mmCIF file with all atom_site columns, C-alpha atoms in Angstrom:
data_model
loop_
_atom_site.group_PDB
_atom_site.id
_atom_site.type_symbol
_atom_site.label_atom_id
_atom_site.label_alt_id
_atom_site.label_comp_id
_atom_site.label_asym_id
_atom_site.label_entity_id
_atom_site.label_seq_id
_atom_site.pdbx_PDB_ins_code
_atom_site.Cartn_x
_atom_site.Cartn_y
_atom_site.Cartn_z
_atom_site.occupancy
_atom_site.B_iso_or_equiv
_atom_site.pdbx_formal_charge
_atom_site.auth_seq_id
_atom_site.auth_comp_id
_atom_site.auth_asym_id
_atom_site.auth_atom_id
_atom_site.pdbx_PDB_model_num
ATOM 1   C CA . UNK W 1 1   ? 96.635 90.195  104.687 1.00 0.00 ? 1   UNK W CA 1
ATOM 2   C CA . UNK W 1 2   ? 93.866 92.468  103.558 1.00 0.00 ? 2   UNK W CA 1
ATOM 3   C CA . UNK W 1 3   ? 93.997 95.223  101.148 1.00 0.00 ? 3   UNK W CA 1
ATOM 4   C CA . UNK W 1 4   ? 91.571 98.300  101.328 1.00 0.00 ? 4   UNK W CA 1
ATOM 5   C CA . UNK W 1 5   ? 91.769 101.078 98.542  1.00 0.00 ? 5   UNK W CA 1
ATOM 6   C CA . UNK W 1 6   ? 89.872 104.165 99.320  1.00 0.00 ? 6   UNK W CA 1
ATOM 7   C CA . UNK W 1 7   ? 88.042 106.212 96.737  1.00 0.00 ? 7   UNK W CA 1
ATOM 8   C CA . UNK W 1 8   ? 85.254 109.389 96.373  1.00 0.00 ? 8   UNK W CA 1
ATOM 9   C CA . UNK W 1 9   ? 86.743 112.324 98.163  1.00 0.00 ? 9   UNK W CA 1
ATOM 10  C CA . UNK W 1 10  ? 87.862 115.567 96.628  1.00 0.00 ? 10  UNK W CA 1
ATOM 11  C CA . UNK W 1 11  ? 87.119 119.185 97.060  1.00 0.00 ? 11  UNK W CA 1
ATOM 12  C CA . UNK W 1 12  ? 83.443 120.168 97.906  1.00 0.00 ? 12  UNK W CA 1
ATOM 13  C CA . UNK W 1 13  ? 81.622 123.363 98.814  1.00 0.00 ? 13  UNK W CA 1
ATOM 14  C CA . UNK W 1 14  ? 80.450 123.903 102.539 1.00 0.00 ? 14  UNK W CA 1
ATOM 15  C CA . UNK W 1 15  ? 76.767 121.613 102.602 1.00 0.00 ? 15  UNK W CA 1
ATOM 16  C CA . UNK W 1 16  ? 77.792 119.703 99.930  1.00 0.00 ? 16  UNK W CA 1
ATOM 17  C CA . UNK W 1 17  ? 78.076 115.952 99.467  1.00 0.00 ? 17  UNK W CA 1
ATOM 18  C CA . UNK W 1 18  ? 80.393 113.116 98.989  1.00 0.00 ? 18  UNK W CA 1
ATOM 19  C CA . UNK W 1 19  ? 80.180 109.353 98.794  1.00 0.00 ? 19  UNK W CA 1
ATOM 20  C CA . UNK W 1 20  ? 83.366 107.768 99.919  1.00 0.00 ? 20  UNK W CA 1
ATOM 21  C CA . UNK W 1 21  ? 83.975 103.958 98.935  1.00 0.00 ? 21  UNK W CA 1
ATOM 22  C CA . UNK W 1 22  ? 86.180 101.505 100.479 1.00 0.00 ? 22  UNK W CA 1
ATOM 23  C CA . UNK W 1 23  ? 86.837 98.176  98.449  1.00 0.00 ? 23  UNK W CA 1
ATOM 24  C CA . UNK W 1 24  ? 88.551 95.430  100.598 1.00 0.00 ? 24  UNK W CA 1
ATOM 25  C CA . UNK W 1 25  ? 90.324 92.837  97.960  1.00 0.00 ? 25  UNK W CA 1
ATOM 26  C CA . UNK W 1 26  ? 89.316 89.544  99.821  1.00 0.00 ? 26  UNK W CA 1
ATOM 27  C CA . UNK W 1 27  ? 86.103 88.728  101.610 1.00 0.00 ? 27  UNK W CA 1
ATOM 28  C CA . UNK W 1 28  ? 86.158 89.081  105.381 1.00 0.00 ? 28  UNK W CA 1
ATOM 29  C CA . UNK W 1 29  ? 84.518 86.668  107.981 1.00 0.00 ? 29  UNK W CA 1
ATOM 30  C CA . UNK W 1 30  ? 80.787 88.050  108.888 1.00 0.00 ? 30  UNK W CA 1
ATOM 31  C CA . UNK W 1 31  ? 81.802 89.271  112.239 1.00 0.00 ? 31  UNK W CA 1
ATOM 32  C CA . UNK W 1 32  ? 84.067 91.885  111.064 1.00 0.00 ? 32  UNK W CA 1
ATOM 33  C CA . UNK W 1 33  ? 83.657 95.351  111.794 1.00 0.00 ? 33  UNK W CA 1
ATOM 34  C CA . UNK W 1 34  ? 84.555 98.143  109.242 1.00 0.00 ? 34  UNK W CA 1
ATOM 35  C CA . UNK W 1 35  ? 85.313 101.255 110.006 1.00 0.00 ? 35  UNK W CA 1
ATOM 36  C CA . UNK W 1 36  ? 85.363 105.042 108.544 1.00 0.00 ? 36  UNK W CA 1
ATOM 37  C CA . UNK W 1 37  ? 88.322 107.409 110.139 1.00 0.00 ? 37  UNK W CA 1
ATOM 38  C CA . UNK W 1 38  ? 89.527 110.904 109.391 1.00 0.00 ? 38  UNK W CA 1
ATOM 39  C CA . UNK W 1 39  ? 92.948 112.826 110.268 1.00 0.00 ? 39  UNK W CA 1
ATOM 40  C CA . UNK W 1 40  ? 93.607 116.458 109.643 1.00 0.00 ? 40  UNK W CA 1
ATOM 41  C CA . UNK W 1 41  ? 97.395 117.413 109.434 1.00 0.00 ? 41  UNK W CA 1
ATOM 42  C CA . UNK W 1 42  ? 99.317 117.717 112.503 1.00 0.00 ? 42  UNK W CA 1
ATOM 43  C CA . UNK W 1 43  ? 95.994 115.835 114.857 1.00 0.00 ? 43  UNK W CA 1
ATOM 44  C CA . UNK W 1 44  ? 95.160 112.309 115.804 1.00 0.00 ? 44  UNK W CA 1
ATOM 45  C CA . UNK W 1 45  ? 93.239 110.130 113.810 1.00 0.00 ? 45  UNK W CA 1
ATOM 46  C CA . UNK W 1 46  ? 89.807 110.593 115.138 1.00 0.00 ? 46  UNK W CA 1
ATOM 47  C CA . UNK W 1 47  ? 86.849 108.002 114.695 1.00 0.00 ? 47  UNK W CA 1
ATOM 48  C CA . UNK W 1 48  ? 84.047 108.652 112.229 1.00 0.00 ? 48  UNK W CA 1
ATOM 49  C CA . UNK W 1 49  ? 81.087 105.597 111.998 1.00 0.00 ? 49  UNK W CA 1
ATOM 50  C CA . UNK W 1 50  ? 81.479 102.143 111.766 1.00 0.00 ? 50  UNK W CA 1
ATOM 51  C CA . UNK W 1 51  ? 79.412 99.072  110.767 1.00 0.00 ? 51  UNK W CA 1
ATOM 52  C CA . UNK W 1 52  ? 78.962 95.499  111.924 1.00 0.00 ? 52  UNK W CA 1
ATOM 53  C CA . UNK W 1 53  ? 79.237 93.287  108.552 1.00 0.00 ? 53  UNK W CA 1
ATOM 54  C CA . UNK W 1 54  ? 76.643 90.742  109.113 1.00 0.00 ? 54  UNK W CA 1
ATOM 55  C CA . UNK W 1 55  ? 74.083 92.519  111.434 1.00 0.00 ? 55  UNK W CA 1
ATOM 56  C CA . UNK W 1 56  ? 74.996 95.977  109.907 1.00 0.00 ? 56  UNK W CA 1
ATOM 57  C CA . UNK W 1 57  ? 75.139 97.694  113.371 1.00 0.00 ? 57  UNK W CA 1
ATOM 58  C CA . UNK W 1 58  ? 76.251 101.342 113.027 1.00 0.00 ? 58  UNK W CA 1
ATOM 59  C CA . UNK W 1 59  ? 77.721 103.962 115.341 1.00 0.00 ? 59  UNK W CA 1
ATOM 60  C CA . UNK W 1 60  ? 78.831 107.165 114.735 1.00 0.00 ? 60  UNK W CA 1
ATOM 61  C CA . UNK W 1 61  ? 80.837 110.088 116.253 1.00 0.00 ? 61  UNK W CA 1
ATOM 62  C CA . UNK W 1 62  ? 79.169 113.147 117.708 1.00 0.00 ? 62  UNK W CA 1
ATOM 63  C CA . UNK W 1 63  ? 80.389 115.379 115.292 1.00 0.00 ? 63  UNK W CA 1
ATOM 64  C CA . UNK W 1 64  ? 78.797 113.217 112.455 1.00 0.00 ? 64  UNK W CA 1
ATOM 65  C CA . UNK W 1 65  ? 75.307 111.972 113.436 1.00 0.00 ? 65  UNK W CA 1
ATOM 66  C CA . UNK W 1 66  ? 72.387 112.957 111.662 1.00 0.00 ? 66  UNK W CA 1
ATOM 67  C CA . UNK W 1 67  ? 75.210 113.794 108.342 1.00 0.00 ? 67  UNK W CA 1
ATOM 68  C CA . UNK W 1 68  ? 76.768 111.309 107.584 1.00 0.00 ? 68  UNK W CA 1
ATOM 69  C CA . UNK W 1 69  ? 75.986 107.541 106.926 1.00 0.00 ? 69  UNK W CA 1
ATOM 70  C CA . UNK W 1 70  ? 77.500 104.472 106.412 1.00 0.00 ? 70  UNK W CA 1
ATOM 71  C CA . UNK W 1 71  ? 76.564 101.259 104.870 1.00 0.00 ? 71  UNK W CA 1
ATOM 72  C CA . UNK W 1 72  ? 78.117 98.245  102.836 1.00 0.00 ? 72  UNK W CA 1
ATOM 73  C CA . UNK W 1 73  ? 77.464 96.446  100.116 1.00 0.00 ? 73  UNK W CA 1
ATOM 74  C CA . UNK W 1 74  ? 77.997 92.413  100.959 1.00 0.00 ? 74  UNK W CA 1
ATOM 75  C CA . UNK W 1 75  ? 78.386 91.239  97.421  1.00 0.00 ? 75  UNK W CA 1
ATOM 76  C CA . UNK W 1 76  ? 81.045 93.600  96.374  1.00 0.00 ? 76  UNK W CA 1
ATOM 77  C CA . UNK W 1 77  ? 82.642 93.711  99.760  1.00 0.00 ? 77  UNK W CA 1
ATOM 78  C CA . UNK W 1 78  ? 82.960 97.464  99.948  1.00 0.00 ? 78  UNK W CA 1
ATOM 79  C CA . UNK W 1 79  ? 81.865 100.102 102.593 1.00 0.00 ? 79  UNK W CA 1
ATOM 80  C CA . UNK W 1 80  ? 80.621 103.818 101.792 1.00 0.00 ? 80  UNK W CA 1
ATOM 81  C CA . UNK W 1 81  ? 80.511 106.749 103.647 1.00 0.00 ? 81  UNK W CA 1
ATOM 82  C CA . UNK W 1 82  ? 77.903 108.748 102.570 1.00 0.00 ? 82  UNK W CA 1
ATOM 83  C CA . UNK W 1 83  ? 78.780 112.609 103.531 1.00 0.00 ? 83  UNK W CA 1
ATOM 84  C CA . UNK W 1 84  ? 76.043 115.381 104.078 1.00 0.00 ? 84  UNK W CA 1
ATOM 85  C CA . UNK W 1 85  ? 75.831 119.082 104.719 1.00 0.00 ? 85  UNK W CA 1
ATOM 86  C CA . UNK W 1 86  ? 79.726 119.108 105.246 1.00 0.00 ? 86  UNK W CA 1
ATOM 87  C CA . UNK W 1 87  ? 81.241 121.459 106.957 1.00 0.00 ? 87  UNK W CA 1
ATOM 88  C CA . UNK W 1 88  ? 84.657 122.931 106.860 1.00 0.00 ? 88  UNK W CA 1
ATOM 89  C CA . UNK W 1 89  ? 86.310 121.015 109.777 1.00 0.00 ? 89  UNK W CA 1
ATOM 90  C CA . UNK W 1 90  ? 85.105 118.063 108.090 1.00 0.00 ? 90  UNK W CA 1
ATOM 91  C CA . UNK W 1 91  ? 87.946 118.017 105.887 1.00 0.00 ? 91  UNK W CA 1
ATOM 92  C CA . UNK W 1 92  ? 91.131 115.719 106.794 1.00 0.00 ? 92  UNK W CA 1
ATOM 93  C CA . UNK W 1 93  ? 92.040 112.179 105.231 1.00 0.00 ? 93  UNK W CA 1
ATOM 94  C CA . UNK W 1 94  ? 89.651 109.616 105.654 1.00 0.00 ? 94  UNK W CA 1
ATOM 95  C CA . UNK W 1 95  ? 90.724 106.196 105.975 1.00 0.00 ? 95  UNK W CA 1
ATOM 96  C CA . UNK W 1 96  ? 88.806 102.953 105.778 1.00 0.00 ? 96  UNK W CA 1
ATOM 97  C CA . UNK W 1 97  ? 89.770 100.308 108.048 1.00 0.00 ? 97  UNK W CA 1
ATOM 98  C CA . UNK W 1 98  ? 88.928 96.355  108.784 1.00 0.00 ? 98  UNK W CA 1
ATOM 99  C CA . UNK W 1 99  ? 88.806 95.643  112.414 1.00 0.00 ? 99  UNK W CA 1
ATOM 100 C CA . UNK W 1 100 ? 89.174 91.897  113.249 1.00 0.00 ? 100 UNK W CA 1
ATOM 101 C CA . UNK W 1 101 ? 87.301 91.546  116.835 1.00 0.00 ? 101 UNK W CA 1
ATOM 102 C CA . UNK W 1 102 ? 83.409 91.054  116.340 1.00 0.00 ? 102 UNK W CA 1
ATOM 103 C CA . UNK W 1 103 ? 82.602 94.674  118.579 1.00 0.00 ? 103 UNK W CA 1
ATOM 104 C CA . UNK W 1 104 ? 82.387 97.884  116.692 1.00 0.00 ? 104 UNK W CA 1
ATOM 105 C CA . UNK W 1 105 ? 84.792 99.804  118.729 1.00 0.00 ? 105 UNK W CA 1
ATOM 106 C CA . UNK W 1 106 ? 85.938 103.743 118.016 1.00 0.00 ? 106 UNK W CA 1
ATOM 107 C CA . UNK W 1 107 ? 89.425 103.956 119.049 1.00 0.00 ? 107 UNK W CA 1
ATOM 108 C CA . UNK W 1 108 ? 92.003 103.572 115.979 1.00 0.00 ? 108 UNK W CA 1
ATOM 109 C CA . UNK W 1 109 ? 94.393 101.138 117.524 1.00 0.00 ? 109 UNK W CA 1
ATOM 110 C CA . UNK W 1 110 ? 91.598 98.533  117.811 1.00 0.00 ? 110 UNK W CA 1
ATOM 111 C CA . UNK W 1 111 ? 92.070 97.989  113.546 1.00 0.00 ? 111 UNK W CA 1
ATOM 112 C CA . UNK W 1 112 ? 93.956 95.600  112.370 1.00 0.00 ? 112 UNK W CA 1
ATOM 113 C CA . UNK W 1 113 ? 94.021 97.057  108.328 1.00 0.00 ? 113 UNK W CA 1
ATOM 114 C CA . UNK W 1 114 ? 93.975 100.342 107.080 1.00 0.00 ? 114 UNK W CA 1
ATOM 115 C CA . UNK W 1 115 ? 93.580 101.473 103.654 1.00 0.00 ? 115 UNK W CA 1
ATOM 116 C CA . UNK W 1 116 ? 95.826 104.219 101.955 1.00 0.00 ? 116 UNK W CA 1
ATOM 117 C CA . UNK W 1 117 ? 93.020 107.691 102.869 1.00 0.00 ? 117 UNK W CA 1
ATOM 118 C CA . UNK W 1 118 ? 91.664 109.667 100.748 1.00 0.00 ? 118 UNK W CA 1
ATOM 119 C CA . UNK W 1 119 ? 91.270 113.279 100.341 1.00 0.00 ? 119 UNK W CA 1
ATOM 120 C CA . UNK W 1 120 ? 88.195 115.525 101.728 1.00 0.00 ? 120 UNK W CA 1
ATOM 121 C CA . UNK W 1 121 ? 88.603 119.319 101.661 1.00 0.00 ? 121 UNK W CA 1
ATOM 122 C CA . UNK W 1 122 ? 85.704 121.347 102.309 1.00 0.00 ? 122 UNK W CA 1
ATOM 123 C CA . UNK W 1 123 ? 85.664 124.983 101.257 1.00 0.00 ? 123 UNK W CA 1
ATOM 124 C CA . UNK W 1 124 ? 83.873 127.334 103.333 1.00 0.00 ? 124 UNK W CA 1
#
């Protein structure tokens, strides 16, 4: 079982910044993917970037590219988001999440460990 704890959002002005951080509490295998998600109240948990461990393949939604980047950090096992020029209807929950197959993927049910979300609420 694998623990992720989220940390770095909070209330920002509209093209702003944020780093988000996602600490796992064991080390995963190298083929693991990790993965950023966000869900606004009352919509579906919609895919963000992800990263490849070992080869540190990324992919990101639409809505993010060119904005947003992530990256990890192998010796502390932790992920980051790092969040530019946000935008309103970038705010929602973000969650961090391990997925256990060796293909980044984008859909959420294809994670096998979510952490607990944190908070991003951009002000307009």
């Amino acid at each position: 079982q694998v623990q992720l704890v989220e940390s770095g959002g909070g209330l920002v002005q509209a093209g702003g910044s944020l780093r988000l951080s996602c600490a796992a509490s064991r080390r995963t295998f190298s083929t693991y993917v990790m993965g950023w998600f966000r869900q606004a109240p009352g919509k579906e948990r919609e895919f963000v970037a992800a990263i490849s461990w070992t080869g540190g393949r990324t992919y990101y939604a639409d809505s993010v590219k060119g904005r947003f980047t992530i990256s990890r950090d192998n010796a502390k096992n932790t992920v980051y988001l790092q969040m530019n020029s946000l935008k309103p209807e970038d705010t929602a929950v973000y969650y961090c999440a391990q997925d256990l197959s060796i293909n980044i993927v984008t859909k959420p049910g294809a994670y096998d460990y979510w952490g607990q979300g944190t908070q991003v609420t951009v002000s307009s």
